């Protein structure tokens, strides 16, 4: 399942979550501020090793670094990661 590493204060995260819901793509939200140290380390690694950035996505071992939300590029990244998209998405 697609994992969305997020923070409650992040407007890009909320946009991404709303978009995923509208597209009917199953996902799990992981609040990075409540996550354990190992999870935070993984997210930092996915974002170049300097800091954690949200929203960061993980799907079957593939990562999309935190780079905000823009629907078209978000969709392209999900397709690249192998996330199954609904026919009308």
Short mmCIF file of N, CA and C in Angstrom, two decimals:
data_model
loop_
_atom_site.label_atom_id
_atom_site.label_comp_id
_atom_site.label_asym_id
_atom_site.label_seq_id
_atom_site.Cartn_x
_atom_site.Cartn_y
_atom_site.Cartn_z
N UNK A 1 0.84 -1.18 0.00
CA UNK A 1 0.00 0.00 0.00
C UNK A 1 0.89 1.25 0.00
N UNK A 2 0.42 2.26 -0.66
CA UNK A 2 1.11 3.55 -0.70
C UNK A 2 1.15 4.16 0.70
N UNK A 3 2.33 4.64 1.10
CA UNK A 3 2.47 5.32 2.38
C UNK A 3 2.75 6.80 2.12
N UNK A 4 2.02 7.64 2.83
CA UNK A 4 2.20 9.09 2.74
C UNK A 4 2.73 9.57 4.08
N UNK A 5 3.99 9.99 4.08
CA UNK A 5 4.59 10.55 5.28
C UNK A 5 4.23 12.03 5.30
N UNK A 6 3.58 12.44 6.38
CA UNK A 6 2.90 13.73 6.41
C UNK A 6 3.10 14.40 7.77
N UNK A 7 2.64 15.64 7.86
CA UNK A 7 2.58 16.37 9.12
C UNK A 7 1.28 17.16 9.14
N UNK A 8 0.68 17.30 10.30
CA UNK A 8 -0.63 17.96 10.40
C UNK A 8 -0.59 19.42 9.96
N UNK A 9 0.54 20.08 10.09
CA UNK A 9 0.66 21.51 9.76
C UNK A 9 0.99 21.75 8.29
N UNK A 10 1.17 20.68 7.51
CA UNK A 10 1.66 20.79 6.13
C UNK A 10 0.51 20.93 5.13
N UNK A 11 0.34 22.11 4.49
CA UNK A 11 -0.75 22.27 3.52
C UNK A 11 -0.56 21.41 2.27
N UNK A 12 0.68 21.18 1.83
CA UNK A 12 0.92 20.32 0.67
C UNK A 12 0.50 18.88 0.98
N UNK A 13 0.71 18.46 2.21
CA UNK A 13 0.31 17.11 2.62
C UNK A 13 -1.20 16.97 2.52
N UNK A 14 -1.93 17.95 3.02
CA UNK A 14 -3.39 17.87 2.98
C UNK A 14 -3.90 17.86 1.55
N UNK A 15 -3.28 18.65 0.68
CA UNK A 15 -3.67 18.64 -0.73
C UNK A 15 -3.43 17.27 -1.34
N UNK A 16 -2.28 16.68 -1.04
CA UNK A 16 -1.95 15.35 -1.57
C UNK A 16 -2.94 14.30 -1.06
N UNK A 17 -3.24 14.35 0.22
CA UNK A 17 -4.18 13.40 0.83
C UNK A 17 -5.57 13.56 0.22
N UNK A 18 -6.03 14.78 0.07
CA UNK A 18 -7.34 15.03 -0.55
C UNK A 18 -7.36 14.51 -1.98
N UNK A 19 -6.29 14.73 -2.73
CA UNK A 19 -6.21 14.27 -4.12
C UNK A 19 -6.27 12.75 -4.18
N UNK A 20 -5.51 12.08 -3.32
CA UNK A 20 -5.52 10.61 -3.30
C UNK A 20 -6.91 10.08 -2.97
N UNK A 21 -7.59 10.71 -2.02
CA UNK A 21 -8.96 10.30 -1.69
C UNK A 21 -9.88 10.47 -2.89
N UNK A 22 -9.78 11.62 -3.56
CA UNK A 22 -10.63 11.88 -4.73
C UNK A 22 -10.36 10.90 -5.86
N UNK A 23 -9.11 10.44 -5.97
CA UNK A 23 -8.73 9.49 -7.02
C UNK A 23 -9.03 8.05 -6.62
N UNK A 24 -9.46 7.86 -5.37
CA UNK A 24 -9.77 6.54 -4.83
C UNK A 24 -8.55 5.61 -4.84
N UNK A 25 -7.39 6.18 -4.53
CA UNK A 25 -6.15 5.41 -4.44
C UNK A 25 -5.95 5.06 -2.97
N UNK A 26 -5.86 3.77 -2.64
CA UNK A 26 -5.66 3.39 -1.25
C UNK A 26 -4.29 3.86 -0.73
N UNK A 27 -4.27 4.36 0.48
CA UNK A 27 -3.02 4.84 1.06
C UNK A 27 -3.12 4.84 2.58
N UNK A 28 -1.96 4.92 3.19
CA UNK A 28 -1.85 5.01 4.64
C UNK A 28 -1.09 6.29 4.97
N UNK A 29 -1.60 7.08 5.90
CA UNK A 29 -0.92 8.30 6.33
C UNK A 29 -0.08 7.99 7.56
N UNK A 30 1.17 8.42 7.52
CA UNK A 30 2.07 8.28 8.66
C UNK A 30 2.50 9.67 9.09
N UNK A 31 2.09 10.08 10.28
CA UNK A 31 2.44 11.39 10.82
C UNK A 31 3.91 11.35 11.24
N UNK A 32 4.75 12.04 10.51
CA UNK A 32 6.19 12.00 10.73
C UNK A 32 6.56 12.49 12.12
N UNK A 33 5.76 13.36 12.69
CA UNK A 33 6.07 13.89 14.02
C UNK A 33 5.74 12.90 15.14
N UNK A 34 4.97 11.87 14.81
CA UNK A 34 4.64 10.84 15.79
C UNK A 34 5.33 9.52 15.47
N UNK A 35 6.02 9.46 14.35
CA UNK A 35 6.67 8.22 13.92
C UNK A 35 7.92 7.95 14.74
N UNK A 36 8.32 6.71 14.76
CA UNK A 36 9.53 6.32 15.47
C UNK A 36 10.79 6.79 14.75
N UNK A 37 11.89 6.67 15.44
CA UNK A 37 13.18 7.15 14.93
C UNK A 37 13.58 6.45 13.62
N UNK A 38 13.31 5.16 13.50
CA UNK A 38 13.68 4.43 12.28
C UNK A 38 12.91 4.97 11.07
N UNK A 39 11.64 5.26 11.27
CA UNK A 39 10.82 5.81 10.19
C UNK A 39 11.35 7.18 9.77
N UNK A 40 11.67 8.01 10.73
CA UNK A 40 12.20 9.34 10.43
C UNK A 40 13.52 9.21 9.66
N UNK A 41 14.37 8.28 10.05
CA UNK A 41 15.65 8.06 9.34
C UNK A 41 15.41 7.66 7.89
N UNK A 42 14.41 6.80 7.64
CA UNK A 42 14.10 6.39 6.27
C UNK A 42 13.65 7.58 5.43
N UNK A 43 12.81 8.43 6.01
CA UNK A 43 12.32 9.60 5.28
C UNK A 43 13.45 10.59 5.02
N UNK A 44 14.32 10.77 5.99
CA UNK A 44 15.49 11.64 5.79
C UNK A 44 16.35 11.10 4.66
N UNK A 45 16.58 9.80 4.64
CA UNK A 45 17.36 9.18 3.57
C UNK A 45 16.72 9.36 2.21
N UNK A 46 15.40 9.25 2.14
CA UNK A 46 14.69 9.43 0.87
C UNK A 46 14.77 10.86 0.36
N UNK A 47 15.07 11.79 1.26
CA UNK A 47 15.14 13.21 0.90
C UNK A 47 16.57 13.73 0.87
N UNK A 48 17.51 12.86 0.57
CA UNK A 48 18.89 13.28 0.38
C UNK A 48 19.75 13.26 1.62
N UNK A 49 19.19 12.84 2.75
CA UNK A 49 19.97 12.66 3.95
C UNK A 49 20.14 13.87 4.85
N UNK A 50 19.60 15.01 4.47
CA UNK A 50 19.80 16.22 5.28
C UNK A 50 18.68 16.47 6.28
N UNK A 51 17.45 16.25 5.88
CA UNK A 51 16.30 16.56 6.73
C UNK A 51 15.10 15.81 6.19
N UNK A 52 14.05 15.73 6.99
CA UNK A 52 12.83 15.14 6.47
C UNK A 52 11.97 16.25 5.87
N UNK A 53 11.34 15.91 4.77
CA UNK A 53 10.48 16.84 4.04
C UNK A 53 9.19 16.09 3.74
N UNK A 54 8.08 16.76 3.86
CA UNK A 54 6.79 16.13 3.60
C UNK A 54 6.02 16.94 2.56
N UNK A 55 5.13 16.30 1.79
CA UNK A 55 4.81 14.88 1.82
C UNK A 55 5.86 14.04 1.07
N UNK A 56 6.30 12.99 1.71
CA UNK A 56 7.18 12.00 1.10
C UNK A 56 6.36 10.73 0.94
N UNK A 57 6.51 10.07 -0.20
CA UNK A 57 5.74 8.86 -0.49
C UNK A 57 6.65 7.65 -0.57
N UNK A 58 6.09 6.50 -0.19
CA UNK A 58 6.80 5.22 -0.32
C UNK A 58 5.82 4.19 -0.87
N UNK A 59 6.28 3.45 -1.88
CA UNK A 59 5.46 2.39 -2.44
C UNK A 59 6.37 1.26 -2.89
N UNK A 60 6.23 0.12 -2.23
CA UNK A 60 7.00 -1.08 -2.58
C UNK A 60 8.50 -0.80 -2.67
N UNK A 61 9.01 -0.06 -1.72
CA UNK A 61 10.44 0.22 -1.66
C UNK A 61 10.91 1.38 -2.52
N UNK A 62 10.01 1.98 -3.29
CA UNK A 62 10.34 3.15 -4.11
C UNK A 62 9.86 4.40 -3.38
N UNK A 63 10.60 5.48 -3.55
CA UNK A 63 10.32 6.71 -2.82
C UNK A 63 10.09 7.89 -3.76
N UNK A 64 9.22 8.79 -3.34
CA UNK A 64 9.08 10.11 -3.95
C UNK A 64 9.43 11.10 -2.86
N UNK A 65 10.49 11.85 -3.11
CA UNK A 65 10.92 12.81 -2.09
C UNK A 65 9.87 13.89 -1.89
N UNK A 66 9.94 14.52 -0.75
CA UNK A 66 9.02 15.60 -0.45
C UNK A 66 9.33 16.81 -1.31
N UNK A 67 8.43 17.14 -2.20
CA UNK A 67 8.64 18.29 -3.09
C UNK A 67 7.32 19.00 -3.35
N UNK A 68 6.52 19.10 -2.31
CA UNK A 68 5.26 19.81 -2.46
C UNK A 68 4.21 18.97 -3.17
N UNK A 69 3.17 19.64 -3.64
CA UNK A 69 2.11 18.94 -4.36
C UNK A 69 1.67 19.75 -5.56
N UNK A 70 1.69 19.11 -6.69
CA UNK A 70 1.13 19.62 -7.94
C UNK A 70 0.56 18.38 -8.62
N UNK A 71 -0.72 18.37 -8.91
CA UNK A 71 -1.44 17.16 -9.31
C UNK A 71 -0.78 16.41 -10.47
N UNK A 72 -0.41 17.09 -11.54
CA UNK A 72 0.13 16.40 -12.71
C UNK A 72 1.45 15.69 -12.40
N UNK A 73 2.38 16.37 -11.74
CA UNK A 73 3.66 15.73 -11.44
C UNK A 73 3.49 14.66 -10.36
N UNK A 74 2.56 14.87 -9.44
CA UNK A 74 2.27 13.88 -8.41
C UNK A 74 1.79 12.59 -9.07
N UNK A 75 0.86 12.72 -10.02
CA UNK A 75 0.33 11.56 -10.73
C UNK A 75 1.44 10.85 -11.50
N UNK A 76 2.28 11.61 -12.21
CA UNK A 76 3.40 11.02 -12.96
C UNK A 76 4.31 10.23 -12.04
N UNK A 77 4.61 10.78 -10.88
CA UNK A 77 5.48 10.08 -9.93
C UNK A 77 4.83 8.80 -9.42
N UNK A 78 3.54 8.82 -9.16
CA UNK A 78 2.85 7.61 -8.71
C UNK A 78 2.88 6.54 -9.78
N UNK A 79 2.66 6.92 -11.03
CA UNK A 79 2.72 5.96 -12.14
C UNK A 79 4.13 5.38 -12.24
N UNK A 80 5.14 6.24 -12.14
CA UNK A 80 6.54 5.79 -12.21
C UNK A 80 6.84 4.78 -11.10
N UNK A 81 6.24 4.99 -9.94
CA UNK A 81 6.45 4.10 -8.80
C UNK A 81 5.67 2.79 -8.93
N UNK A 82 4.74 2.72 -9.88
CA UNK A 82 3.96 1.51 -10.09
C UNK A 82 2.64 1.47 -9.35
N UNK A 83 2.20 2.62 -8.83
CA UNK A 83 0.91 2.67 -8.14
C UNK A 83 -0.19 2.51 -9.18
N UNK A 84 -1.10 1.58 -8.92
CA UNK A 84 -2.20 1.35 -9.85
C UNK A 84 -3.17 2.52 -9.77
N UNK A 85 -3.39 3.14 -10.92
CA UNK A 85 -4.27 4.31 -10.99
C UNK A 85 -5.63 3.89 -11.53
N UNK A 86 -6.71 4.41 -10.95
CA UNK A 86 -8.04 4.14 -11.51
C UNK A 86 -8.12 4.63 -12.95
N UNK A 87 -8.95 3.99 -13.74
CA UNK A 87 -9.05 4.32 -15.16
C UNK A 87 -9.41 5.78 -15.39
N UNK A 88 -10.21 6.36 -14.51
CA UNK A 88 -10.65 7.74 -14.71
C UNK A 88 -9.79 8.75 -13.95
N UNK A 89 -8.65 8.32 -13.43
CA UNK A 89 -7.78 9.23 -12.66
C UNK A 89 -6.97 10.12 -13.57
#
